């Protein structure tokens, strides 16, 4: 089944949108399925464009949110120890901030399994998560986190403001880039945020994606690919101001954006410095975008050539990490079970199912350790250090990792 919703103008400023990369026919990135479900699988065209007016990089087609963030959404934020530590530091930073009032109220958009808000709860601080995916929201509730199973937008934010008062912090991690209707998000923030509060969100950074050719960061759930320049322009359009930016190493490279009501804070020097660096790099100029598209095609060709050669040599290749972003790689590169036997993953909800589109079997990690392959294609490359340390026995047994960011190589 294919039901695309195409765009020709920017979803933020309505400026002209110029397509620069087409990654082909793609499935829902987090929709793992059974053999019986294959005939009805949803597909869309995954293409990316940039706005000539405000510079916002975005998908050319929107996938309905109800298809992506459904009841059985399988991703859990607390699955990585690195991310657990990251969210704990984030929570403590909010509670120690100058803008947290005497009785602070912290709201998270896309709170997932409650890993960040759990630390807020442990501190005895008022909190609320918005999480539309019912099963993962229930995981958070079992941890004692308060969750509203709903999308964050102006009506729902206004209801919370009326019932619980203004929020000192509204936070989102890897969520705002998922939401095409940014104006509705900012209207919700306007309805809920305290006069001196902060709206803080972190998402994959377009500058890192370009630098690393990490094209697998492009998939259905990531509608926008932010820069400090495009976020500053969007914030100003909706009556806010970008007052700080911070580089983060998680998820392959992110920026954390801190937004305040206009005039409520003096922008940190990092804002102007980051915007100037982006201008000097030409992150959204036509030449840069053309080079990026060519680099993506080169990585695809190099990866498929390597996997075909290994198959001809009789080598066993499996994949590690049934990530959402791996759907882009497997489908754009045409990776089937003839090139990659299966994918191992620690998420029980994915095990025993098939990966989106490419239909590679997903197996538990025990399958990996009981019969080591010759090579493991690391889809979860953003957790490479953590994974390779855990799987030292694989390397000791002669196993080798295949990476494709920023280029294809064997380690």
mmCIF file of C-alpha atoms in Angstrom, residues 3-147:
data_model
loop_
_atom_site.group_PDB
_atom_site.id
_atom_site.type_symbol
_atom_site.label_atom_id
_atom_site.label_comp_id
_atom_site.label_asym_id
_atom_site.label_seq_id
_atom_site.Cartn_x
_atom_site.Cartn_y
_atom_site.Cartn_z
ATOM 1 C CA UNK A 3 -0.353 6.701 0.142
ATOM 2 C CA UNK A 4 2.071 9.625 -0.272
ATOM 3 C CA UNK A 5 1.357 13.196 0.777
ATOM 4 C CA UNK A 6 3.616 15.409 -1.337
ATOM 5 C CA UNK A 7 4.901 18.934 -0.699
ATOM 6 C CA UNK A 8 6.240 21.619 -3.015
ATOM 7 C CA UNK A 9 6.513 24.449 -0.476
ATOM 8 C CA UNK A 10 8.211 24.699 2.919
ATOM 9 C CA UNK A 11 6.042 23.549 5.808
ATOM 10 C CA UNK A 12 7.406 26.348 7.991
ATOM 11 C CA UNK A 13 7.515 29.511 5.855
ATOM 12 C CA UNK A 14 5.790 28.372 2.602
ATOM 13 C CA UNK A 15 8.893 29.254 0.588
ATOM 14 C CA UNK A 16 9.898 27.196 -2.466
ATOM 15 C CA UNK A 17 11.135 23.697 -1.669
ATOM 16 C CA UNK A 18 13.903 22.262 -3.851
ATOM 17 C CA UNK A 19 14.395 18.476 -3.859
ATOM 18 C CA UNK A 20 18.018 17.302 -3.800
ATOM 19 C CA UNK A 21 17.937 13.614 -2.774
ATOM 20 C CA UNK A 22 15.624 10.712 -3.566
ATOM 21 C CA UNK A 23 16.131 7.584 -1.437
ATOM 22 C CA UNK A 24 13.426 5.680 -3.251
ATOM 23 C CA UNK A 25 10.481 3.595 -2.146
ATOM 24 C CA UNK A 26 10.607 3.109 1.609
ATOM 25 C CA UNK A 27 8.484 1.425 4.310
ATOM 26 C CA UNK A 28 7.557 2.638 7.772
ATOM 27 C CA UNK A 29 10.933 2.481 9.515
ATOM 28 C CA UNK A 30 9.676 1.066 12.804
ATOM 29 C CA UNK A 31 6.996 -1.257 11.423
ATOM 30 C CA UNK A 32 8.372 -4.756 11.948
ATOM 31 C CA UNK A 33 6.044 -7.352 10.515
ATOM 32 C CA UNK A 34 5.151 -10.998 9.991
ATOM 33 C CA UNK A 35 5.152 -12.868 6.680
ATOM 34 C CA UNK A 36 1.364 -12.588 6.594
ATOM 35 C CA UNK A 37 1.515 -8.781 6.776
ATOM 36 C CA UNK A 38 3.877 -8.309 3.822
ATOM 37 C CA UNK A 39 1.168 -7.902 1.113
ATOM 38 C CA UNK A 40 -0.383 -4.897 2.890
ATOM 39 C CA UNK A 41 2.871 -3.156 3.831
ATOM 40 C CA UNK A 42 2.823 0.656 3.527
ATOM 41 C CA UNK A 43 5.383 2.385 1.297
ATOM 42 C CA UNK A 44 6.095 5.989 0.362
ATOM 43 C CA UNK A 45 8.756 7.937 -1.558
ATOM 44 C CA UNK A 46 11.573 9.128 0.716
ATOM 45 C CA UNK A 47 12.929 12.342 -0.773
ATOM 46 C CA UNK A 48 14.507 15.405 0.820
ATOM 47 C CA UNK A 49 14.363 19.084 -0.091
ATOM 48 C CA UNK A 50 15.601 22.400 1.239
ATOM 49 C CA UNK A 51 13.680 25.665 1.493
ATOM 50 C CA UNK A 52 15.227 28.446 -0.572
ATOM 51 C CA UNK A 53 13.810 31.050 1.839
ATOM 52 C CA UNK A 54 14.444 29.854 5.409
ATOM 53 C CA UNK A 55 16.894 27.001 4.746
ATOM 54 C CA UNK A 56 14.804 24.345 6.508
ATOM 55 C CA UNK A 57 15.716 20.856 5.248
ATOM 56 C CA UNK A 58 12.675 18.579 5.194
ATOM 57 C CA UNK A 59 11.012 15.563 3.620
ATOM 58 C CA UNK A 60 9.093 16.046 0.405
ATOM 59 C CA UNK A 61 6.319 13.699 1.545
ATOM 60 C CA UNK A 62 4.625 13.402 4.918
ATOM 61 C CA UNK A 63 3.673 10.027 6.331
ATOM 62 C CA UNK A 64 0.522 10.172 8.517
ATOM 63 C CA UNK A 65 1.566 10.329 12.164
ATOM 64 C CA UNK A 66 -0.980 7.712 13.213
ATOM 65 C CA UNK A 67 0.862 5.132 11.062
ATOM 66 C CA UNK A 68 4.224 5.852 12.672
ATOM 67 C CA UNK A 69 3.454 6.510 16.348
ATOM 68 C CA UNK A 70 0.911 3.797 16.881
ATOM 69 C CA UNK A 71 -0.063 1.712 19.897
ATOM 70 C CA UNK A 72 2.719 -0.868 19.415
ATOM 71 C CA UNK A 73 5.576 1.570 18.674
ATOM 72 C CA UNK A 74 8.673 -0.541 19.507
ATOM 73 C CA UNK A 75 11.418 1.980 20.318
ATOM 74 C CA UNK A 76 12.414 2.390 23.986
ATOM 75 C CA UNK A 77 14.697 5.311 24.897
ATOM 76 C CA UNK A 78 16.188 3.520 27.900
ATOM 77 C CA UNK A 79 17.571 0.649 25.820
ATOM 78 C CA UNK A 80 21.082 2.130 25.793
ATOM 79 C CA UNK A 81 23.164 2.788 28.904
ATOM 80 C CA UNK A 82 24.697 5.805 27.148
ATOM 81 C CA UNK A 83 21.243 7.303 26.604
ATOM 82 C CA UNK A 84 20.138 6.537 30.164
ATOM 83 C CA UNK A 85 23.106 8.495 31.473
ATOM 84 C CA UNK A 86 22.457 11.292 28.988
ATOM 85 C CA UNK A 87 18.849 11.715 30.083
ATOM 86 C CA UNK A 88 19.766 11.592 33.767
ATOM 87 C CA UNK A 89 22.245 14.445 33.249
ATOM 88 C CA UNK A 90 19.641 16.346 31.254
ATOM 89 C CA UNK A 91 17.047 16.049 34.016
ATOM 90 C CA UNK A 92 19.453 17.192 36.714
ATOM 91 C CA UNK A 93 20.496 20.122 34.554
ATOM 92 C CA UNK A 94 16.899 21.284 34.283
ATOM 93 C CA UNK A 95 16.324 21.041 38.010
ATOM 94 C CA UNK A 96 19.451 23.068 38.735
ATOM 95 C CA UNK A 97 18.761 25.730 36.093
ATOM 96 C CA UNK A 98 18.114 29.358 36.898
ATOM 97 C CA UNK A 99 14.738 29.277 35.139
ATOM 98 C CA UNK A 100 13.305 26.455 37.276
ATOM 99 C CA UNK A 101 10.902 28.111 39.716
ATOM 100 C CA UNK A 102 10.367 27.321 43.419
ATOM 101 C CA UNK A 103 7.823 24.625 42.499
ATOM 102 C CA UNK A 104 9.093 23.599 39.056
ATOM 103 C CA UNK A 105 6.924 21.834 36.499
ATOM 104 C CA UNK A 106 8.716 19.859 33.744
ATOM 105 C CA UNK A 107 6.835 18.699 30.642
ATOM 106 C CA UNK A 108 8.268 16.373 28.020
ATOM 107 C CA UNK A 109 6.978 16.014 24.457
ATOM 108 C CA UNK A 110 7.451 12.424 23.292
ATOM 109 C CA UNK A 111 8.383 11.083 26.729
ATOM 110 C CA UNK A 112 8.647 7.474 25.467
ATOM 111 C CA UNK A 113 9.321 5.030 28.317
ATOM 112 C CA UNK A 114 9.885 7.809 30.851
ATOM 113 C CA UNK A 115 13.651 7.523 31.161
ATOM 114 C CA UNK A 116 14.214 11.304 31.486
ATOM 115 C CA UNK A 117 11.103 12.088 33.521
ATOM 116 C CA UNK A 118 11.937 9.215 35.855
ATOM 117 C CA UNK A 119 14.873 11.241 37.155
ATOM 118 C CA UNK A 120 12.573 14.261 37.582
ATOM 119 C CA UNK A 121 10.109 12.102 39.500
ATOM 120 C CA UNK A 122 12.894 10.766 41.715
ATOM 121 C CA UNK A 123 13.700 14.351 42.677
ATOM 122 C CA UNK A 124 10.089 14.865 43.775
ATOM 123 C CA UNK A 125 9.418 17.440 41.063
ATOM 124 C CA UNK A 126 6.103 17.899 39.270
ATOM 125 C CA UNK A 127 6.183 16.512 35.738
ATOM 126 C CA UNK A 128 4.085 15.300 32.836
ATOM 127 C CA UNK A 129 4.909 13.444 29.652
ATOM 128 C CA UNK A 130 3.053 13.547 26.340
ATOM 129 C CA UNK A 131 3.379 10.149 24.648
ATOM 130 C CA UNK A 132 0.864 9.094 21.964
ATOM 131 C CA UNK A 133 2.108 5.483 21.712
ATOM 132 C CA UNK A 134 0.083 3.597 24.293
ATOM 133 C CA UNK A 135 2.289 0.624 25.113
ATOM 134 C CA UNK A 136 5.482 2.595 25.631
ATOM 135 C CA UNK A 137 3.534 5.162 27.680
ATOM 136 C CA UNK A 138 2.353 2.334 29.909
ATOM 137 C CA UNK A 139 5.990 1.341 30.532
ATOM 138 C CA UNK A 140 6.585 4.863 31.843
ATOM 139 C CA UNK A 141 3.504 4.707 34.074
ATOM 140 C CA UNK A 142 4.743 1.484 35.630
ATOM 141 C CA UNK A 143 7.877 3.426 36.562
ATOM 142 C CA UNK A 144 5.744 5.988 38.360
ATOM 143 C CA UNK A 145 5.976 8.657 35.653
ATOM 144 C CA UNK A 146 2.894 10.752 34.909
ATOM 145 C CA UNK A 147 2.002 10.433 31.225
#
